[in-house]
Tab-separated table of C-alpha atoms in Angstrom:
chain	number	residue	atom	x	y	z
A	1	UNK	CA	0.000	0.000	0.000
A	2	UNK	CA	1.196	3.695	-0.673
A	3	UNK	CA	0.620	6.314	1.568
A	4	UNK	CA	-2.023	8.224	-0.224
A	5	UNK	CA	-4.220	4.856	-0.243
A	6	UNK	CA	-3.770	4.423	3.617
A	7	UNK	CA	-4.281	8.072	4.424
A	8	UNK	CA	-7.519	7.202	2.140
A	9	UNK	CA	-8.522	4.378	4.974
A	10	UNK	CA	-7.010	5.941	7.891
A	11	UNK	CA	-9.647	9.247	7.013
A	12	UNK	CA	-12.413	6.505	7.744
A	13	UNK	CA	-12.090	6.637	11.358
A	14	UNK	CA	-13.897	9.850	11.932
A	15	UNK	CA	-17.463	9.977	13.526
A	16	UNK	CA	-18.785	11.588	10.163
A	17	UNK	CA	-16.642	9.078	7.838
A	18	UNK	CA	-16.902	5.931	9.215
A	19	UNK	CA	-19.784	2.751	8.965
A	20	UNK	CA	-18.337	0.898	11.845
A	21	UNK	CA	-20.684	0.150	14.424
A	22	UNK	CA	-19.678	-1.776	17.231
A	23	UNK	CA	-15.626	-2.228	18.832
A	24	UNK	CA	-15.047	-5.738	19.669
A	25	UNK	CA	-11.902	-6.272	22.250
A	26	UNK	CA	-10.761	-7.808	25.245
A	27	UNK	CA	-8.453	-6.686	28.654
A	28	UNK	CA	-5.443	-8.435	28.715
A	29	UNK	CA	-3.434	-8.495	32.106
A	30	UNK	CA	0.244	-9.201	32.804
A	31	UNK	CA	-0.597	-13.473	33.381
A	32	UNK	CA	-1.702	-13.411	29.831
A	33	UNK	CA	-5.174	-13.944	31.508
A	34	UNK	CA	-8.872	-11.890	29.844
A	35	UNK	CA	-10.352	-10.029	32.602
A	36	UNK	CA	-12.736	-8.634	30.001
A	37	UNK	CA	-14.239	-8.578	27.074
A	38	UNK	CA	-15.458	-5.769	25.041
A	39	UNK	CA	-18.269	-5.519	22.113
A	40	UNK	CA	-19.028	-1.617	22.144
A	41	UNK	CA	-21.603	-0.079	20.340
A	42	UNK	CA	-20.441	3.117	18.988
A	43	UNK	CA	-24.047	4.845	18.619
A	44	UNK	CA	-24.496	4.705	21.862
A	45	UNK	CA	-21.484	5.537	23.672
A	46	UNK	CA	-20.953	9.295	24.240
A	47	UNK	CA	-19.365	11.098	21.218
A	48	UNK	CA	-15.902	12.060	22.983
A	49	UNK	CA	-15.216	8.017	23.964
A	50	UNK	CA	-16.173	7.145	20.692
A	51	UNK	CA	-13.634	9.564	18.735
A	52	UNK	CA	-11.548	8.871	21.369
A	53	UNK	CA	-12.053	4.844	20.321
A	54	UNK	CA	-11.354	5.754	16.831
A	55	UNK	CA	-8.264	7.810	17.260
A	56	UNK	CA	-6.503	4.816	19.037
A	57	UNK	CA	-7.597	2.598	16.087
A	58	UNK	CA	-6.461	5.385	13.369
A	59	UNK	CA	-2.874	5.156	15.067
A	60	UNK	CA	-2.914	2.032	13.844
A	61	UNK	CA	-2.200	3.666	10.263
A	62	UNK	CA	0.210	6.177	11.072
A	63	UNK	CA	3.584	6.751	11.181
A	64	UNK	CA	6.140	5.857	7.797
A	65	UNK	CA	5.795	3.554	4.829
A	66	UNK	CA	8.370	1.027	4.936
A	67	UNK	CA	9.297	1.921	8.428
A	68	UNK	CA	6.262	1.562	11.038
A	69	UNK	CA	3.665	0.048	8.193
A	70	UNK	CA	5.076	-2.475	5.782
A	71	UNK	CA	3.366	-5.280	3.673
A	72	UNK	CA	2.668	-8.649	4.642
A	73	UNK	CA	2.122	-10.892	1.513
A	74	UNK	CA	0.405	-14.547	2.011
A	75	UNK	CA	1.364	-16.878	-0.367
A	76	UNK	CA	-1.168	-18.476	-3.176
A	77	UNK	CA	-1.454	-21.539	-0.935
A	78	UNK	CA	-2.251	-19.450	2.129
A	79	UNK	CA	-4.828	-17.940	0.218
A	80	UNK	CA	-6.581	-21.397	-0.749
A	81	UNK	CA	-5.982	-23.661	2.091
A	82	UNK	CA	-4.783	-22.282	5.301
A	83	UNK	CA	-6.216	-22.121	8.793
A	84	UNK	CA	-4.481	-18.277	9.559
A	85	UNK	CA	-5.967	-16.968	5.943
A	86	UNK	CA	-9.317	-18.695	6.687
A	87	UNK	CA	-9.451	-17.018	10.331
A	88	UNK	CA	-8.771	-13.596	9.027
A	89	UNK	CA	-11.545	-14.064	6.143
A	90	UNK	CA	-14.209	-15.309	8.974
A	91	UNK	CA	-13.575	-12.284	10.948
A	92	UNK	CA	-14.003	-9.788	7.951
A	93	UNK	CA	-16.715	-11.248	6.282
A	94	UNK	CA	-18.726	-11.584	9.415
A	95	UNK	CA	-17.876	-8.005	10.361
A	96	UNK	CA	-16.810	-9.618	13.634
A	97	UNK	CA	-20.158	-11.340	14.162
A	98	UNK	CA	-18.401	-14.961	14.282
A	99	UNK	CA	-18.030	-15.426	17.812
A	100	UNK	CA	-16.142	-18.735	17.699
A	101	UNK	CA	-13.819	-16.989	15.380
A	102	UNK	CA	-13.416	-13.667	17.380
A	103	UNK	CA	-12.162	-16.079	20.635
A	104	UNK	CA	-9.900	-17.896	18.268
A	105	UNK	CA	-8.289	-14.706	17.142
A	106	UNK	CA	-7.977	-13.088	20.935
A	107	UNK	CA	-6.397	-16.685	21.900
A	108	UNK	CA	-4.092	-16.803	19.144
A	109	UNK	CA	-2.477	-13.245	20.133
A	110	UNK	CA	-2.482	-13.662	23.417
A	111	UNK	CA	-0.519	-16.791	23.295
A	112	UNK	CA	2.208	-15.411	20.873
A	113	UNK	CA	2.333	-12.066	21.902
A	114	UNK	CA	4.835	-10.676	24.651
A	115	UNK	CA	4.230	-7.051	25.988
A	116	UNK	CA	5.354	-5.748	29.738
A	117	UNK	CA	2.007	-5.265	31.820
A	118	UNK	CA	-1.380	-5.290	30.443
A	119	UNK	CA	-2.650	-4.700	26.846
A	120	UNK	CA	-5.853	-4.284	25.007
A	121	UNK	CA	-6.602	-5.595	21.781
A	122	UNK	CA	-9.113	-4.107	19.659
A	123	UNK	CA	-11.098	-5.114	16.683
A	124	UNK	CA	-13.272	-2.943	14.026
A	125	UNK	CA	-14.908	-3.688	10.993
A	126	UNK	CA	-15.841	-1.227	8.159
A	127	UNK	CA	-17.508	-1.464	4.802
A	128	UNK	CA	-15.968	1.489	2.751
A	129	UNK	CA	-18.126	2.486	-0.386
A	130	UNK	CA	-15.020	3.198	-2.241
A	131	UNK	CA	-15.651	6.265	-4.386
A	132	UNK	CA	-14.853	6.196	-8.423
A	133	UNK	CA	-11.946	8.116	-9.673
A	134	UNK	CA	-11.367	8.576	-13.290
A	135	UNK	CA	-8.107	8.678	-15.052
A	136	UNK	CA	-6.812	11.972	-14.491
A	137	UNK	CA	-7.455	11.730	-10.705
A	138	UNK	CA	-11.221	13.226	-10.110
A	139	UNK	CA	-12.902	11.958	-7.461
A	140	UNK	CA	-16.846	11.091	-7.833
A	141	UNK	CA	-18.545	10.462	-4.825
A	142	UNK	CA	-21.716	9.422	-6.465
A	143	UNK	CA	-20.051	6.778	-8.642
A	144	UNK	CA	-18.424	3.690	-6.545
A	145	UNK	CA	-16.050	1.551	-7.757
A	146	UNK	CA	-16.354	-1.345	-5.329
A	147	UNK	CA	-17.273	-1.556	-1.281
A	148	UNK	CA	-14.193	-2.568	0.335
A	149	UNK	CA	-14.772	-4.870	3.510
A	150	UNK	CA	-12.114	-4.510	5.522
A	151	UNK	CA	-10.814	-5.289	9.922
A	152	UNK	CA	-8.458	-3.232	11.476
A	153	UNK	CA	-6.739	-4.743	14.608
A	154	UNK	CA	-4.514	-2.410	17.401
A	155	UNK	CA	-3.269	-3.744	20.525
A	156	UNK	CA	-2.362	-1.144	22.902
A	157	UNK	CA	-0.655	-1.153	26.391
A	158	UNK	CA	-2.536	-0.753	29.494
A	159	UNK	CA	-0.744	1.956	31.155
A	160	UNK	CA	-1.407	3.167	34.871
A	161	UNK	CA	-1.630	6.877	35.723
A	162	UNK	CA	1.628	8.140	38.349
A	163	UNK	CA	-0.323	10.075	41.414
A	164	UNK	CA	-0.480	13.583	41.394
A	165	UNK	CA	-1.956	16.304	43.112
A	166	UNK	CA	-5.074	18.182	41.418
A	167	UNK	CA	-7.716	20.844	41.928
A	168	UNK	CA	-11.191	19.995	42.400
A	169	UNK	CA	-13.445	22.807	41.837
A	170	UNK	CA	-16.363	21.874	42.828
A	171	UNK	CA	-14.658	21.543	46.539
A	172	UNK	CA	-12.604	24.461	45.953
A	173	UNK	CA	-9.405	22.464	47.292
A	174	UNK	CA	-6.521	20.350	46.297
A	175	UNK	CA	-6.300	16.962	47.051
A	176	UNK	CA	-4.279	13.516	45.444
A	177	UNK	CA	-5.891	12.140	42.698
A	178	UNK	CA	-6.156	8.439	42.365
A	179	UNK	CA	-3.920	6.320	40.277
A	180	UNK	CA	-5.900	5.072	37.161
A	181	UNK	CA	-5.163	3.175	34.096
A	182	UNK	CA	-5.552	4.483	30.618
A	183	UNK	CA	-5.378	2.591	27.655
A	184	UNK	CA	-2.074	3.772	25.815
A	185	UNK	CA	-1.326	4.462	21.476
A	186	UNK	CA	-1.246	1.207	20.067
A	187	UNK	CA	2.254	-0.828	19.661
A	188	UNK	CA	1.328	-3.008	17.096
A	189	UNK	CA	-1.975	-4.128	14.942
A	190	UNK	CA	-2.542	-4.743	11.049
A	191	UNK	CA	-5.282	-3.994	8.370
A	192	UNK	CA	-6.445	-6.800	5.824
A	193	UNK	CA	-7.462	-7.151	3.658
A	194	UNK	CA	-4.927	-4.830	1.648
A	195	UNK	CA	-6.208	-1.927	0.181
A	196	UNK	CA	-3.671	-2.012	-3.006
A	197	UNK	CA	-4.862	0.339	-6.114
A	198	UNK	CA	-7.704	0.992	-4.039
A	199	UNK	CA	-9.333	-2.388	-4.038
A	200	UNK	CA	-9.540	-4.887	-1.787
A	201	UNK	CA	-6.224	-7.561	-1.942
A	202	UNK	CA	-6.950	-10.753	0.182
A	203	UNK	CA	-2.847	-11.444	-0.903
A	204	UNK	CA	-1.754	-9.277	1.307
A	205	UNK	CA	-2.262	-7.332	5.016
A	206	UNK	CA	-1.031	-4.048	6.247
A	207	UNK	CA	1.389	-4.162	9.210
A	208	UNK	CA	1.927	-2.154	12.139
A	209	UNK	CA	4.859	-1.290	14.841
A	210	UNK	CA	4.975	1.625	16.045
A	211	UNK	CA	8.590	1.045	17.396
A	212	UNK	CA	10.673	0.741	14.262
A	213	UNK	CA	13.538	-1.374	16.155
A	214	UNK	CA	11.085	-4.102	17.161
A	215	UNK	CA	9.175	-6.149	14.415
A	216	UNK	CA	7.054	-8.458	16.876
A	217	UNK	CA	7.896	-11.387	15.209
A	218	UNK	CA	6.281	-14.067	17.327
A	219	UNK	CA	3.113	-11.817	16.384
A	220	UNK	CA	3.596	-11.945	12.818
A	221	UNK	CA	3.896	-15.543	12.906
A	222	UNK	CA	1.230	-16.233	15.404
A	223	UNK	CA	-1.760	-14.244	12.788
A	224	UNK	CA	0.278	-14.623	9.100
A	225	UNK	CA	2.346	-17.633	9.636
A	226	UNK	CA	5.022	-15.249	7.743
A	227	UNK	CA	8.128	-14.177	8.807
A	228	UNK	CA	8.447	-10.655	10.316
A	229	UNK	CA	9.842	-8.104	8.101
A	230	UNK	CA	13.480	-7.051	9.170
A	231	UNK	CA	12.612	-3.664	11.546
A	232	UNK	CA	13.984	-0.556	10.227
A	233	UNK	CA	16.446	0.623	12.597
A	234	UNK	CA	18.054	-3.348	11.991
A	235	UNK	CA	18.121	-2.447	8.091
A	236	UNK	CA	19.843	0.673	9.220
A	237	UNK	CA	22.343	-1.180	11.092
A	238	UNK	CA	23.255	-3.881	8.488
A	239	UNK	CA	23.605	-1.559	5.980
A	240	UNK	CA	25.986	0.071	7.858
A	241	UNK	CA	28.146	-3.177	9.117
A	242	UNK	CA	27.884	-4.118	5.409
A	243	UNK	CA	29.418	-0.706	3.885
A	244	UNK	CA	32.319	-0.828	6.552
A	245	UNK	CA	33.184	-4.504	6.119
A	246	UNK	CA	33.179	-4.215	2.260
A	247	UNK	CA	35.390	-0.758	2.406
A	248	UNK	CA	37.222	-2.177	5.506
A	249	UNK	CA	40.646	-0.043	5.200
A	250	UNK	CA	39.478	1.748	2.214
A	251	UNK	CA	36.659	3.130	4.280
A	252	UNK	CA	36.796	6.977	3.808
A	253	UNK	CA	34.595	9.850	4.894
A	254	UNK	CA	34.361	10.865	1.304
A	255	UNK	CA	33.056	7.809	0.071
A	256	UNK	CA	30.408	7.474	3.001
A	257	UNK	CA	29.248	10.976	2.555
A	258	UNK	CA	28.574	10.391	-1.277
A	259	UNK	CA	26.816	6.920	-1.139
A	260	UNK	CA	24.597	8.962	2.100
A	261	UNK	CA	23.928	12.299	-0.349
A	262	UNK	CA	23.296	9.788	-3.547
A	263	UNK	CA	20.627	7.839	-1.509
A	264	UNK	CA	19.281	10.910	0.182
A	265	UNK	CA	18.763	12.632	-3.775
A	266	UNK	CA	17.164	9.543	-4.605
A	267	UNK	CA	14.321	10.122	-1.608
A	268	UNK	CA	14.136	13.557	-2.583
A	269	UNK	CA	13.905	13.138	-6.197
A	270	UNK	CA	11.037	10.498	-4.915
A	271	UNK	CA	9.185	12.637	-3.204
A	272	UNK	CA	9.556	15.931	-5.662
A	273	UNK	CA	7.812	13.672	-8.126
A	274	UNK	CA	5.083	12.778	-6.539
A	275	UNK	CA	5.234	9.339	-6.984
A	276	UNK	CA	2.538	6.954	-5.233
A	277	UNK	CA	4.534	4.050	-5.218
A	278	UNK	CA	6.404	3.488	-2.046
A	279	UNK	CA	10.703	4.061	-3.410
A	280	UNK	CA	12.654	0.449	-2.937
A	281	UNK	CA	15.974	-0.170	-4.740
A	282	UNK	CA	17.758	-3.761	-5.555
A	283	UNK	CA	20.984	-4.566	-4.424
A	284	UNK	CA	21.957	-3.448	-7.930
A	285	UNK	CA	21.377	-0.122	-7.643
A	286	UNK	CA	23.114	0.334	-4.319
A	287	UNK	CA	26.131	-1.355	-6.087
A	288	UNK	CA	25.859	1.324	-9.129
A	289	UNK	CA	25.778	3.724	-6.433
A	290	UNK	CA	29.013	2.435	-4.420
A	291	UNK	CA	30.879	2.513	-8.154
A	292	UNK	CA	29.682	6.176	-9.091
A	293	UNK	CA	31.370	6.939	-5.813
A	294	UNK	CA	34.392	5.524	-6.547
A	295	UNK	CA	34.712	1.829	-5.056
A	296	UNK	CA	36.372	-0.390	-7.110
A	297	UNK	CA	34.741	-3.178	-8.797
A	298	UNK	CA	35.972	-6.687	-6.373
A	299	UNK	CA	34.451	-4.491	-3.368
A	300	UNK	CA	31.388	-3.751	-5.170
A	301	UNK	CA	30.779	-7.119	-6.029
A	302	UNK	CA	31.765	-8.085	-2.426
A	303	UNK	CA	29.075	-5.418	-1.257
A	304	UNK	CA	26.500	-8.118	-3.178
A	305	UNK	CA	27.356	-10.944	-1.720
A	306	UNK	CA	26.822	-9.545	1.775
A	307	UNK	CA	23.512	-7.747	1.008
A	308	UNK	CA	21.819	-11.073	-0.125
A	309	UNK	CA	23.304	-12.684	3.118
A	310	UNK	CA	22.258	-9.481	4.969
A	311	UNK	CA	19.066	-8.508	3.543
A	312	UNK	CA	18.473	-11.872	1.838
A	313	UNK	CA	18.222	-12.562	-1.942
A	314	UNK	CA	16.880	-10.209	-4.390
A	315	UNK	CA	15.654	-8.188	-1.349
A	316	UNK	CA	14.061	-4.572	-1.850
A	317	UNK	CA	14.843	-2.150	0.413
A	318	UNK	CA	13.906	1.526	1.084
A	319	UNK	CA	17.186	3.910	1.157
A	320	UNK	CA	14.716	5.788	3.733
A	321	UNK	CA	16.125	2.436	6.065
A	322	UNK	CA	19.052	2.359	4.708
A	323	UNK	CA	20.689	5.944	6.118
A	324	UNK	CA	19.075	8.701	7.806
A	325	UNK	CA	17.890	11.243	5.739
A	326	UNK	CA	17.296	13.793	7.777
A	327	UNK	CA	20.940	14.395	8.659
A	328	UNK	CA	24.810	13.008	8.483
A	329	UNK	CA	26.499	12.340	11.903
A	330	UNK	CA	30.034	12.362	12.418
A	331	UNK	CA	30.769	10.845	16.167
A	332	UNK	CA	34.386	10.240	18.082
A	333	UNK	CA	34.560	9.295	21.023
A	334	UNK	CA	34.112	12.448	23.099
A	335	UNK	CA	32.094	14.799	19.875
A	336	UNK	CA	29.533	14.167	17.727
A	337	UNK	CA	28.705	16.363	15.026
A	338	UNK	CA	25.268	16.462	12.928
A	339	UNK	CA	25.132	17.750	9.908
A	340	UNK	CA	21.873	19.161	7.619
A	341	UNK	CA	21.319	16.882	4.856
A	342	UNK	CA	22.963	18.516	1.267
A	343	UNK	CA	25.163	20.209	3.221
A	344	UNK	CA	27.781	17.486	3.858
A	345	UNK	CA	30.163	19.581	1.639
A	346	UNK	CA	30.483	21.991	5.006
A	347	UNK	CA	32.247	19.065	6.602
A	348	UNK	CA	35.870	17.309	5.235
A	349	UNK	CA	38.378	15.117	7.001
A	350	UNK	CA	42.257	16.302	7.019
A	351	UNK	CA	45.253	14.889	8.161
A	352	UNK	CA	47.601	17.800	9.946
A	353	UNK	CA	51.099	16.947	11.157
A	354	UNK	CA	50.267	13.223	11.105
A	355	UNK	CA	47.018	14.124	13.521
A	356	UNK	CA	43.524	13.498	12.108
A	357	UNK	CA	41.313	16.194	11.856
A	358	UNK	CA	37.351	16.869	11.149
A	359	UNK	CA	37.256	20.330	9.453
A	360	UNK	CA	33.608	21.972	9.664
A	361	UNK	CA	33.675	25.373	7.499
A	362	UNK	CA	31.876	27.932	9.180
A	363	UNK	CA	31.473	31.437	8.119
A	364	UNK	CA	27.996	33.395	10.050
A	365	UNK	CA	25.837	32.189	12.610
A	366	UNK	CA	28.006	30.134	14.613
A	367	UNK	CA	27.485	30.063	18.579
A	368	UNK	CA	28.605	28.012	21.699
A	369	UNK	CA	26.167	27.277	24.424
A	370	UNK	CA	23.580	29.523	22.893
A	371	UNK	CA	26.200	32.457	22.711
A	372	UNK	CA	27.146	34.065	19.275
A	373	UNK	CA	31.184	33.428	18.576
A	374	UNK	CA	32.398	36.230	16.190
A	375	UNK	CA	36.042	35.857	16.386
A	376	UNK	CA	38.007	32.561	15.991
């Protein structure tokens, strides 16, 4: 899915937007034990819960493409014959209605699924009268394409309240107010079907983490039976152990700075042309990359070998994993120095009297502990 198709979904969990009716859920404590079980009606809860209801769920959808929501694909044969494609299908096309189903899901995440303290997982079902667009991208909201039955999962930690000391005003006083517990943004949850050139794609799910270092792979397995994608921040990380083991003593600022500003143009270039589909690149193009920078040919086809061990196989990545885009850092062990992305130029390495030396030019603007330095 691309982000303007799950900004599309994620706009259906408004009061005004959305057909979903009821919440089904249950309490989770910290014995892996239900204390309770929830099947909310929204129509007659009080507005406030129930946006408040749908702005957990909506979190579910947020964050980065390729970072905190990535793709799950099932396999042909999960699609015909499998008990984990078959569950998922019950509880969509019963808009959560199948009881037996419903217990079967709760019981298969809460025997799989690892969180400190108490969670909540929660269920909702929405049929979205998906509204025609024609070819040069009008939308007609009395033409409709297709109605696109869909579940949205989030499983959010129970979080208790610290004690504090508050005003009452009805009493005119202050006085300690009671520890509580509040139901926290979700960690993890999943759409499905997929909505993929916005239709409906039984093939595939939409994942959720909302921490980008941890995938949740007993999770993945538990509802998918797939494996968990690699987490961003460990993309990040092999990347990097990759680059330096290739480059080993050849390993020069210059070179990491260009492969960082080529993948960081290729984002940008991305983004400046609008396109919907999410920007991956092959372990080919990171090798082009490495050569236009300047690394010779046996390291560049040593960079290929460890990417399919790293990544595995004819793996697509996004460079948005691979570095960080929003800036270079430069760290020793006592400075580190972060640097605007496109300006990497203001930085070069120098070695002075057989010392090493990081060189930042600096002309205006330049201060130390919030105080303006105009003489060096």
């Amino acid at each position: 899915m691309n982000e303007k198709e799950i900004a599309e979904i994620r706009r259906r969990f408004r009061p005004d937007k959305s057909n979903i009716t009821h919440i089904r859920g249950c309490y989770v404590n910290d014995k892996r034990e239900i204390v309770t079980g929830i099947d909310q009606s929204l129509a007659v809860m009080p507005q406030e819960e129930s946006e408040k209801l749908l702005t957990i769920l909506r979190r579910a959808l947020s964050g980065t493409v390729g970072k905190n929501l990535v793709d799950i694909p099932f396999t042909t044969q999960q699609v015909v014959d499998s008990e984990e494609h078959r569950l998922l299908m019950a509880l969509r096309d019963s808009a959560l209605k199948d009881e037996e189903a419903v217990q079967a899901f709760f019981q298969r995440v809460i025997q799989s699924l690892t969180l400190e303290g108490g969670y909540l997982i929660l269920l909702a079902a929405d049929k979205y009268d998906v509204s025609y667009r024609s070819k040069d991208g009008e939308r007609q909201d009395d033409a409709s394409s297709e109605v696109y039955s869909y579940i949205l999962c989030a499983v959010c930690p129970i979080k208790e309240t610290k004690p504090a000391l508050g005003y009452y005003v009805n009493e005119n006083a202050f006085r300690s107010c009671r520890t509580d517990w509040i139901v926290g943004a979700p960690e993890l949850g999943f759409l499905f079907p997929a909505f993929d050139d916005r239709s409906a794609n039984i093939y595939g799910a939409l994942y959720y983490s909302r921490d980008i270092a941890e995938s949740h792979g007993e999770f993945v397995d538990a509802v998918f039976r797939r494996e968990a994608p690699m987490p961003a921040a460990e993309q990040k990380e092999t990347f990097q152990s990759i680059l330096g083991e290739t480059l080993a003593g050849e390993c020069s600022y210059g070179v990491v700075r260009a492969v960082h500003d080529r993948l960081y143009e290729m984002v940008e270039e991305h983004k400046a042309n609008k396109a919907e589909a999410p920007l991956v690149v092959s372990k080919q193009t990171v090798r082009r990359v490495l050569e236009s920078c300047g690394v010779a040919e046996p390291q560049a086809a040593e960079f290929e070998e460890k990417f399919d061990a790293g990544f595995g196989a004819d793996a697509d990545v996004s460079p948005q994993n691979l570095v960080d885009v929003k800036r270079i850092e430069v760290r020793t062990p006592d400075v580190t120095i972060h640097v605007s992305p496109g300006r990497s130029d203001l930085v070069e390495t120098r070695v002075i009297d057989g010392a090493r030396y990081i060189l930042i030019r600096a002309n205006d603007g330049v201060e130390v502990n919030g105080v303006n330095i105009s003489k060096f």
